[in-house]
């Protein structure tokens, strides 16, 4: 799994590629924690290149959602592929996390909320 | 964010892998296809947990597996004809329980063929005869509590676990009237967690919504399906996210409705189960290799 971080105005885009699972969860958590500790709490996770998710990977995302909201921000997810979306839906993520078709929509949503 | 080392169940010992097969009626035939792939890949299973229709494949997996197509064919044969015969006394008992045998025999289908087929399938075999620990989930019809059956006659446990409410009469085990495990725990990941599994392969199914169900019974079954499907999703979400265990979901994409009598669909369902498992194999291989390395 690889993580690339970029800034779009006040929003931090965390672009993830590969498999979000127990073997990559710590690395993903470190990426989120680094941004949150730096005060960048408005996050967008770009899932366009995420090919797989399992429970450990999703726990990492969920922890970042909780922490960002506790800090006054949010973590929103963009561009989820169909196979991954099925797992996110089954895990309840689509009910509790704001999801968008693309990164641009997810970033601009912060201007509306 | 890391857990303290002392609380990691997978360190320093070897991992414990559970196969969990949820409810889903005939759709559970897909689990035989999943097992075909898991056997080919020599994925080491330490325990099996199953519920309702998943109990058949769960039993077979805990018994050592083997020829998955042959086992699916036996499942198909055991399922044939069991939903065909209405119990008129059962219908009357369902509608007018005060006058026709009370609540004990509520169930609109005659279960004699089902019982005969199950007896042919399991005979007098017991949980204790199996190669792997097997835990089957049923629901106490009187209290609503979950009952986990892990010892005794397999016939009794499986008959109880598949007793779809209102369709088949409950089955008594140890003084309790038990019905379908789907009523309380349609994908029993929690039992695998409780038994110490840290890698859980969870094969789950949403039940097919009823079609053309204009009758009162059809509406009741539709409502039951909606409730069970939502329970399935809620429990999957809770147990997969609230615990340290790694849950690897295998969710076959079944793009058609599967009724209780659609036994001709079994070979197709086996193929779909195998396809869904192929998608998970790469990660399973990497995960097991990493756990073996860290345990060494």
CSV table of C-alpha atoms in Angstrom, one decimal:
chain,number,residue,atom,x,y,z
A,1,UNK,CA,0.0,0.0,0.0
A,2,UNK,CA,1.2,3.5,-0.7
A,3,UNK,CA,0.0,6.8,0.6
A,4,UNK,CA,0.4,10.2,-1.1
A,5,UNK,CA,-0.6,13.4,0.7
A,6,UNK,CA,-1.5,16.7,-0.9
A,7,UNK,CA,-3.1,19.9,0.2
A,8,UNK,CA,-6.1,21.6,-1.5
A,9,UNK,CA,-6.7,24.8,0.3
A,10,UNK,CA,-7.7,23.8,3.9
A,11,UNK,CA,-8.4,20.2,2.9
A,12,UNK,CA,-5.8,17.4,3.1
A,13,UNK,CA,-6.2,14.7,0.4
A,14,UNK,CA,-4.8,11.3,1.5
A,15,UNK,CA,-4.5,9.3,-1.7
A,16,UNK,CA,-4.2,5.6,-0.9
A,17,UNK,CA,-3.3,2.9,-3.4
A,18,UNK,CA,-3.2,-0.9,-3.0
A,19,UNK,CA,-4.6,-3.0,-0.2
A,20,UNK,CA,-6.0,-1.5,3.0
A,21,UNK,CA,-5.6,-4.5,5.4
A,22,UNK,CA,-3.9,-5.7,8.5
A,23,UNK,CA,-0.5,-5.7,6.8
A,24,UNK,CA,-0.8,-2.0,5.8
A,25,UNK,CA,-3.0,-0.7,8.6
A,26,UNK,CA,-0.2,0.6,10.8
A,27,UNK,CA,1.3,2.6,7.9
A,28,UNK,CA,-2.1,4.1,7.1
A,29,UNK,CA,-2.7,5.0,10.7
A,30,UNK,CA,0.7,6.7,10.9
A,31,UNK,CA,-0.2,8.8,7.8
A,32,UNK,CA,-3.5,9.9,9.3
A,33,UNK,CA,-2.0,10.5,12.8
A,34,UNK,CA,0.7,12.6,11.2
A,35,UNK,CA,-1.8,14.9,9.5
A,36,UNK,CA,-4.1,15.1,12.6
A,37,UNK,CA,-1.2,15.9,14.9
A,38,UNK,CA,-0.2,18.7,12.6
A,39,UNK,CA,-3.6,20.2,12.9
A,40,UNK,CA,-4.8,19.2,9.5
A,41,UNK,CA,-8.2,17.8,10.5
A,42,UNK,CA,-10.2,18.2,7.3
A,43,UNK,CA,-9.3,15.1,5.4
A,44,UNK,CA,-10.4,13.4,2.2
A,45,UNK,CA,-9.3,9.8,1.7
A,46,UNK,CA,-9.0,9.2,-2.0
A,47,UNK,CA,-9.9,5.5,-2.5
A,48,UNK,CA,-9.7,5.5,-6.3
A,49,UNK,CA,-6.7,3.2,-6.3
A,50,UNK,CA,-7.7,1.1,-3.3
A,51,UNK,CA,-8.1,-2.5,-4.5
A,52,UNK,CA,-8.9,-4.3,-1.3
A,53,UNK,CA,-10.1,-3.7,2.2
A,54,UNK,CA,-10.3,-5.9,5.3
A,55,UNK,CA,-11.4,-5.3,8.9
A,56,UNK,CA,-8.0,-4.2,10.2
A,57,UNK,CA,-7.7,-1.6,7.4
A,58,UNK,CA,-11.2,-0.3,8.0
A,59,UNK,CA,-10.5,0.0,11.8
A,60,UNK,CA,-7.6,2.3,10.9
A,61,UNK,CA,-9.9,4.5,8.7
A,62,UNK,CA,-12.5,4.5,11.4
A,63,UNK,CA,-10.0,5.6,14.1
A,64,UNK,CA,-9.0,8.5,11.9
A,65,UNK,CA,-12.7,9.5,11.4
A,66,UNK,CA,-13.3,9.6,15.1
A,67,UNK,CA,-10.1,11.5,15.8
A,68,UNK,CA,-10.7,14.1,13.1
A,69,UNK,CA,-14.3,14.7,14.2
A,70,UNK,CA,-13.1,15.0,17.8
A,71,UNK,CA,-10.8,17.7,16.6
A,72,UNK,CA,-13.5,19.6,14.8
A,73,UNK,CA,-12.8,18.2,11.3
A,74,UNK,CA,-13.9,15.1,9.4
A,75,UNK,CA,-12.6,12.4,7.2
A,76,UNK,CA,-14.6,11.9,3.9
A,77,UNK,CA,-14.1,9.2,1.4
A,78,UNK,CA,-14.0,9.7,-2.4
A,79,UNK,CA,-13.9,7.5,-5.5
A,80,UNK,CA,-14.5,4.1,-4.0
A,81,UNK,CA,-14.3,1.1,-6.4
A,82,UNK,CA,-17.3,-1.3,-6.6
A,83,UNK,CA,-15.6,-4.3,-4.8
A,84,UNK,CA,-14.4,-2.1,-2.0
A,85,UNK,CA,-17.7,-0.3,-1.8
A,86,UNK,CA,-19.5,-3.6,-1.1
A,87,UNK,CA,-17.3,-4.1,2.0
A,88,UNK,CA,-17.6,-0.5,3.1
A,89,UNK,CA,-21.4,-0.8,2.8
A,90,UNK,CA,-21.5,-4.1,4.7
A,91,UNK,CA,-19.3,-2.6,7.4
A,92,UNK,CA,-21.7,0.3,7.9
A,93,UNK,CA,-19.2,2.9,6.6
A,94,UNK,CA,-21.6,4.2,3.9
A,95,UNK,CA,-24.0,5.1,6.7
A,96,UNK,CA,-21.6,6.9,9.1
A,97,UNK,CA,-19.1,8.4,6.7
A,98,UNK,CA,-19.7,11.0,4.0
A,99,UNK,CA,-18.8,9.5,0.6
A,100,UNK,CA,-18.3,11.2,-2.8
A,101,UNK,CA,-17.9,10.1,-6.4
A,102,UNK,CA,-14.7,12.0,-6.8
A,103,UNK,CA,-12.0,13.9,-4.9
A,104,UNK,CA,-13.1,17.3,-6.2
A,105,UNK,CA,-16.6,16.8,-4.8
A,106,UNK,CA,-15.3,15.6,-1.5
A,107,UNK,CA,-12.9,18.6,-1.2
A,108,UNK,CA,-15.6,21.1,-2.1
A,109,UNK,CA,-18.1,19.6,0.4
A,110,UNK,CA,-16.0,21.1,3.2
A,111,UNK,CA,-17.0,24.5,1.8
A,112,UNK,CA,-20.6,23.7,2.0
A,113,UNK,CA,-20.7,22.1,5.5
B,1,UNK,CA,-2.7,3.6,17.9
B,2,UNK,CA,-1.1,0.2,18.3
B,3,UNK,CA,-2.3,-2.2,20.9
B,4,UNK,CA,0.0,-3.0,23.8
B,5,UNK,CA,2.1,-6.0,22.9
B,6,UNK,CA,0.7,-8.1,25.8
B,7,UNK,CA,-2.8,-7.9,24.5
B,8,UNK,CA,-2.0,-9.1,21.0
B,9,UNK,CA,-3.6,-12.5,20.8
B,10,UNK,CA,-1.5,-13.5,17.8
B,11,UNK,CA,1.8,-13.0,19.5
B,12,UNK,CA,3.9,-15.0,20.2
B,13,UNK,CA,1.9,-18.1,19.2
B,14,UNK,CA,0.5,-19.3,15.9
B,15,UNK,CA,-2.6,-17.6,14.6
B,16,UNK,CA,-6.0,-19.4,14.9
B,17,UNK,CA,-8.1,-19.3,11.8
B,18,UNK,CA,-11.9,-19.7,11.8
B,19,UNK,CA,-14.2,-20.4,9.0
B,20,UNK,CA,-17.6,-18.8,9.6
B,21,UNK,CA,-20.5,-19.6,7.3
B,22,UNK,CA,-23.7,-17.6,7.7
B,23,UNK,CA,-27.3,-18.2,7.0
B,24,UNK,CA,-28.8,-17.9,3.6
B,25,UNK,CA,-30.8,-21.0,2.7
B,26,UNK,CA,-29.7,-22.6,-0.6
B,27,UNK,CA,-27.3,-19.7,-1.2
B,28,UNK,CA,-25.1,-21.4,1.4
B,29,UNK,CA,-24.1,-23.9,-1.3
B,30,UNK,CA,-21.6,-21.2,-2.4
B,31,UNK,CA,-19.6,-22.1,0.7
B,32,UNK,CA,-18.7,-25.4,-0.9
B,33,UNK,CA,-17.2,-23.4,-3.8
B,34,UNK,CA,-15.3,-21.3,-1.3
B,35,UNK,CA,-14.0,-24.4,0.4
B,36,UNK,CA,-12.9,-25.8,-2.9
B,37,UNK,CA,-10.5,-22.8,-3.3
B,38,UNK,CA,-9.4,-22.7,0.4
B,39,UNK,CA,-8.5,-26.4,0.2
B,40,UNK,CA,-6.6,-25.9,-3.0
B,41,UNK,CA,-4.6,-23.2,-1.3
B,42,UNK,CA,-4.1,-25.3,1.8
B,43,UNK,CA,-5.4,-22.6,4.0
B,44,UNK,CA,-5.2,-24.1,7.5
B,45,UNK,CA,-8.6,-23.9,9.3
B,46,UNK,CA,-8.7,-24.4,13.0
B,47,UNK,CA,-12.4,-24.2,13.8
B,48,UNK,CA,-15.7,-23.8,12.0
B,49,UNK,CA,-18.7,-21.8,13.1
B,50,UNK,CA,-21.9,-21.9,11.1
B,51,UNK,CA,-25.6,-21.0,11.2
B,52,UNK,CA,-28.7,-22.3,9.5
B,53,UNK,CA,-28.1,-23.3,5.8
B,54,UNK,CA,-24.4,-22.8,6.4
B,55,UNK,CA,-24.4,-25.7,8.9
B,56,UNK,CA,-24.2,-28.3,6.1
B,57,UNK,CA,-21.0,-27.0,4.6
B,58,UNK,CA,-19.8,-26.2,8.2
B,59,UNK,CA,-20.2,-29.8,9.1
B,60,UNK,CA,-18.5,-31.0,6.0
B,61,UNK,CA,-15.5,-28.6,6.5
B,62,UNK,CA,-15.2,-29.7,10.1
B,63,UNK,CA,-15.3,-33.3,9.0
B,64,UNK,CA,-12.2,-32.8,7.0
B,65,UNK,CA,-13.6,-31.6,3.7
B,66,UNK,CA,-12.7,-33.5,0.5
B,67,UNK,CA,-14.5,-33.4,-2.8
B,68,UNK,CA,-16.5,-30.1,-2.6
B,69,UNK,CA,-18.5,-30.8,-5.7
B,70,UNK,CA,-19.6,-34.1,-4.4
B,71,UNK,CA,-20.5,-32.6,-1.0
B,72,UNK,CA,-22.5,-29.8,-2.8
B,73,UNK,CA,-24.3,-32.5,-4.7
B,74,UNK,CA,-25.2,-34.2,-1.5
B,75,UNK,CA,-26.4,-30.9,-0.1
B,76,UNK,CA,-28.5,-30.4,-3.2
B,77,UNK,CA,-30.1,-33.9,-2.8
B,78,UNK,CA,-30.7,-33.4,0.9
B,79,UNK,CA,-32.6,-30.1,0.1
B,80,UNK,CA,-34.8,-31.5,-2.7
B,81,UNK,CA,-38.4,-31.9,-1.9
B,82,UNK,CA,-38.2,-30.7,1.7
B,83,UNK,CA,-40.1,-27.5,1.0
B,84,UNK,CA,-42.9,-29.2,-1.1
B,85,UNK,CA,-45.3,-30.6,1.4
B,86,UNK,CA,-47.6,-28.4,3.4
B,87,UNK,CA,-48.6,-29.5,6.9
B,88,UNK,CA,-52.3,-28.7,7.1
B,89,UNK,CA,-52.3,-29.3,10.9
B,90,UNK,CA,-49.3,-27.0,11.1
B,91,UNK,CA,-51.1,-24.3,9.1
B,92,UNK,CA,-54.1,-24.6,11.4
B,93,UNK,CA,-51.8,-24.5,14.4
B,94,UNK,CA,-50.1,-21.4,13.0
B,95,UNK,CA,-53.4,-19.6,12.4
B,96,UNK,CA,-55.4,-21.0,15.3
B,97,UNK,CA,-52.9,-22.2,17.9
B,98,UNK,CA,-55.5,-22.5,20.7
B,99,UNK,CA,-57.4,-25.1,18.8
B,100,UNK,CA,-54.7,-27.0,17.0
B,101,UNK,CA,-51.9,-28.1,19.2
B,102,UNK,CA,-50.8,-24.8,20.8
B,103,UNK,CA,-47.6,-23.1,19.8
B,104,UNK,CA,-45.5,-26.2,19.9
B,105,UNK,CA,-45.9,-27.3,16.3
B,106,UNK,CA,-46.1,-23.9,14.6
B,107,UNK,CA,-44.7,-24.3,11.1
B,108,UNK,CA,-46.5,-24.6,7.8
B,109,UNK,CA,-44.4,-27.3,6.2
B,110,UNK,CA,-44.4,-31.0,6.9
B,111,UNK,CA,-40.9,-31.7,8.3
B,112,UNK,CA,-40.9,-35.4,8.0
B,113,UNK,CA,-39.0,-35.5,4.7
B,114,UNK,CA,-36.6,-32.9,6.0
B,115,UNK,CA,-35.9,-35.0,9.1
B,116,UNK,CA,-35.5,-38.1,7.0
B,117,UNK,CA,-33.0,-36.4,4.7
B,118,UNK,CA,-31.1,-35.0,7.6
B,119,UNK,CA,-30.9,-38.4,9.2
B,120,UNK,CA,-29.6,-39.9,6.0
B,121,UNK,CA,-27.0,-37.1,5.8
B,122,UNK,CA,-25.8,-37.2,9.4
B,123,UNK,CA,-27.0,-40.5,10.9
B,124,UNK,CA,-26.0,-40.7,14.6
B,125,UNK,CA,-22.8,-38.8,14.1
B,126,UNK,CA,-21.8,-36.4,16.9
B,127,UNK,CA,-19.8,-33.2,17.1
B,128,UNK,CA,-17.2,-35.1,19.0
B,129,UNK,CA,-16.6,-37.3,15.9
B,130,UNK,CA,-15.4,-34.4,13.8
B,131,UNK,CA,-11.8,-33.5,13.0
B,132,UNK,CA,-12.2,-29.8,13.8
B,133,UNK,CA,-14.3,-28.0,16.5
B,134,UNK,CA,-17.7,-27.1,15.1
B,135,UNK,CA,-20.0,-24.5,16.6
B,136,UNK,CA,-23.6,-24.2,15.3
B,137,UNK,CA,-25.9,-21.4,16.2
B,138,UNK,CA,-29.6,-21.7,16.9
B,139,UNK,CA,-32.2,-19.4,18.6
B,140,UNK,CA,-34.2,-20.2,21.7
B,141,UNK,CA,-37.7,-19.7,20.4
B,142,UNK,CA,-39.1,-18.9,23.9
B,143,UNK,CA,-36.4,-16.5,25.2
B,144,UNK,CA,-34.8,-15.2,22.0
B,145,UNK,CA,-31.4,-16.1,23.3
B,146,UNK,CA,-28.6,-17.3,21.1
B,147,UNK,CA,-27.7,-21.0,21.6
B,148,UNK,CA,-24.3,-22.3,20.5
B,149,UNK,CA,-24.4,-26.1,20.0
B,150,UNK,CA,-20.9,-27.7,20.1
B,151,UNK,CA,-21.5,-31.2,21.4
B,152,UNK,CA,-24.0,-34.0,21.0
B,153,UNK,CA,-25.9,-35.3,18.0
B,154,UNK,CA,-25.3,-33.3,14.8
B,155,UNK,CA,-28.8,-34.2,13.5
B,156,UNK,CA,-30.4,-32.3,16.5
B,157,UNK,CA,-28.1,-29.3,16.2
B,158,UNK,CA,-28.6,-28.9,12.4
B,159,UNK,CA,-32.3,-29.5,12.5
B,160,UNK,CA,-32.6,-26.8,15.1
B,161,UNK,CA,-30.3,-24.3,13.3
B,162,UNK,CA,-32.3,-24.6,10.1
B,163,UNK,CA,-35.8,-24.4,11.6
B,164,UNK,CA,-37.0,-21.3,9.7
B,165,UNK,CA,-39.7,-19.7,11.9
B,166,UNK,CA,-43.2,-20.4,10.7
B,167,UNK,CA,-41.9,-22.6,8.0
B,168,UNK,CA,-40.6,-25.6,10.0
B,169,UNK,CA,-41.6,-26.4,13.6
B,170,UNK,CA,-38.9,-25.7,16.2
B,171,UNK,CA,-36.7,-28.5,17.4
B,172,UNK,CA,-36.1,-29.4,21.0
B,173,UNK,CA,-32.6,-29.7,22.3
B,174,UNK,CA,-31.8,-30.1,26.0
B,175,UNK,CA,-35.3,-29.0,26.9
B,176,UNK,CA,-35.2,-25.8,24.8
B,177,UNK,CA,-37.3,-25.2,21.7
B,178,UNK,CA,-34.8,-24.0,19.1
B,179,UNK,CA,-35.3,-22.3,15.7
B,180,UNK,CA,-33.2,-20.9,12.9
B,181,UNK,CA,-29.9,-19.3,14.1
B,182,UNK,CA,-30.5,-16.5,11.6
B,183,UNK,CA,-33.1,-15.1,13.9
B,184,UNK,CA,-30.3,-14.0,16.4
B,185,UNK,CA,-26.9,-14.3,14.6
B,186,UNK,CA,-27.0,-14.7,10.8
B,187,UNK,CA,-23.2,-14.4,10.5
B,188,UNK,CA,-21.7,-15.7,13.8
B,189,UNK,CA,-18.4,-13.9,13.7
B,190,UNK,CA,-18.8,-13.3,17.5
B,191,UNK,CA,-18.6,-17.0,18.3
B,192,UNK,CA,-15.3,-17.3,16.4
B,193,UNK,CA,-13.9,-14.3,18.3
B,194,UNK,CA,-15.0,-15.9,21.6
B,195,UNK,CA,-13.3,-19.1,20.7
B,196,UNK,CA,-10.0,-17.3,20.2
B,197,UNK,CA,-9.8,-16.9,16.4
B,198,UNK,CA,-7.7,-14.1,15.2
B,199,UNK,CA,-8.2,-14.6,11.5
B,200,UNK,CA,-11.8,-15.1,10.5
B,201,UNK,CA,-12.9,-16.0,7.0
B,202,UNK,CA,-16.6,-14.9,7.0
B,203,UNK,CA,-18.8,-16.2,4.2
B,204,UNK,CA,-22.1,-14.3,4.3
B,205,UNK,CA,-25.3,-14.0,2.4
B,206,UNK,CA,-28.2,-11.6,2.3
B,207,UNK,CA,-31.4,-13.5,1.9
B,208,UNK,CA,-33.5,-13.0,-1.2
B,209,UNK,CA,-36.5,-10.8,-0.8
B,210,UNK,CA,-39.7,-12.6,-1.5
B,211,UNK,CA,-41.4,-12.0,-4.9
B,212,UNK,CA,-45.1,-12.0,-5.6
B,213,UNK,CA,-45.8,-12.5,-1.9
B,214,UNK,CA,-49.3,-11.0,-1.7
B,215,UNK,CA,-50.4,-13.5,1.0
B,216,UNK,CA,-50.2,-12.8,4.7
B,217,UNK,CA,-47.5,-15.5,4.9
B,218,UNK,CA,-45.6,-13.9,2.0
B,219,UNK,CA,-45.7,-10.5,3.8
B,220,UNK,CA,-44.5,-12.1,7.1
B,221,UNK,CA,-41.6,-13.8,5.2
B,222,UNK,CA,-40.7,-10.6,3.5
B,223,UNK,CA,-40.6,-8.8,6.9
B,224,UNK,CA,-38.5,-11.6,8.3
B,225,UNK,CA,-36.0,-11.3,5.4
B,226,UNK,CA,-35.7,-7.6,5.8
B,227,UNK,CA,-35.0,-8.0,9.5
B,228,UNK,CA,-32.5,-10.8,9.1
B,229,UNK,CA,-30.6,-8.9,6.3
B,230,UNK,CA,-30.4,-5.8,8.5
B,231,UNK,CA,-29.3,-7.9,11.5
B,232,UNK,CA,-26.6,-9.5,9.2
B,233,UNK,CA,-25.2,-6.1,8.2
B,234,UNK,CA,-25.3,-4.7,11.7
B,235,UNK,CA,-23.6,-7.6,13.3
B,236,UNK,CA,-21.0,-7.8,10.5
B,237,UNK,CA,-20.2,-4.1,11.0
B,238,UNK,CA,-20.0,-4.4,14.8
B,239,UNK,CA,-18.0,-7.5,15.2
B,240,UNK,CA,-15.6,-6.8,12.3
B,241,UNK,CA,-14.7,-3.3,13.6
B,242,UNK,CA,-14.9,-3.7,17.4
B,243,UNK,CA,-12.3,-6.4,17.8
B,244,UNK,CA,-8.7,-7.1,17.0
B,245,UNK,CA,-9.4,-10.1,14.9
B,246,UNK,CA,-8.9,-9.8,11.1
B,247,UNK,CA,-12.1,-10.5,9.3
B,248,UNK,CA,-11.8,-11.4,5.7
B,249,UNK,CA,-15.3,-11.3,4.1
B,250,UNK,CA,-16.3,-13.6,1.3
B,251,UNK,CA,-19.5,-12.2,-0.1
B,252,UNK,CA,-20.5,-14.0,-3.3
B,253,UNK,CA,-22.2,-11.8,-5.9
B,254,UNK,CA,-25.4,-13.7,-6.5
B,255,UNK,CA,-27.3,-11.6,-8.9
B,256,UNK,CA,-30.5,-13.5,-8.9
B,257,UNK,CA,-33.2,-14.5,-6.4
B,258,UNK,CA,-32.7,-18.0,-4.8
B,259,UNK,CA,-35.8,-19.5,-3.3
B,260,UNK,CA,-35.9,-22.4,-0.9
B,261,UNK,CA,-36.8,-24.8,-3.6
B,262,UNK,CA,-34.3,-23.7,-6.3
B,263,UNK,CA,-32.0,-26.7,-5.8
B,264,UNK,CA,-31.1,-26.6,-9.5
B,265,UNK,CA,-29.1,-23.4,-8.7
B,266,UNK,CA,-26.6,-25.3,-6.5
B,267,UNK,CA,-23.8,-25.9,-9.1
B,268,UNK,CA,-24.1,-22.2,-10.1
B,269,UNK,CA,-23.9,-21.1,-6.5
B,270,UNK,CA,-20.8,-23.3,-6.0
B,271,UNK,CA,-19.1,-21.5,-8.9
B,272,UNK,CA,-20.0,-18.1,-7.5
B,273,UNK,CA,-18.6,-19.0,-4.1
B,274,UNK,CA,-15.4,-20.1,-5.7
B,275,UNK,CA,-15.1,-16.9,-7.7
B,276,UNK,CA,-15.7,-14.7,-4.6
B,277,UNK,CA,-13.0,-16.7,-2.7
B,278,UNK,CA,-10.5,-16.3,-5.6
B,279,UNK,CA,-10.6,-12.5,-5.0
B,280,UNK,CA,-9.5,-13.0,-1.3
B,281,UNK,CA,-6.8,-15.6,-1.8
B,282,UNK,CA,-4.0,-13.2,-2.6
B,283,UNK,CA,-4.5,-11.3,0.7
B,284,UNK,CA,-5.0,-14.5,2.7
B,285,UNK,CA,-1.7,-15.9,1.4
B,286,UNK,CA,0.2,-12.7,2.3
B,287,UNK,CA,-1.5,-12.5,5.7
B,288,UNK,CA,-0.7,-16.1,6.7
B,289,UNK,CA,2.9,-15.7,5.5
B,290,UNK,CA,3.3,-12.6,7.6
B,291,UNK,CA,1.8,-14.2,10.7
B,292,UNK,CA,4.0,-17.3,10.3
B,293,UNK,CA,7.1,-15.0,9.9
B,294,UNK,CA,6.2,-13.0,13.0
B,295,UNK,CA,5.5,-16.2,15.0
B,296,UNK,CA,8.8,-17.8,14.0
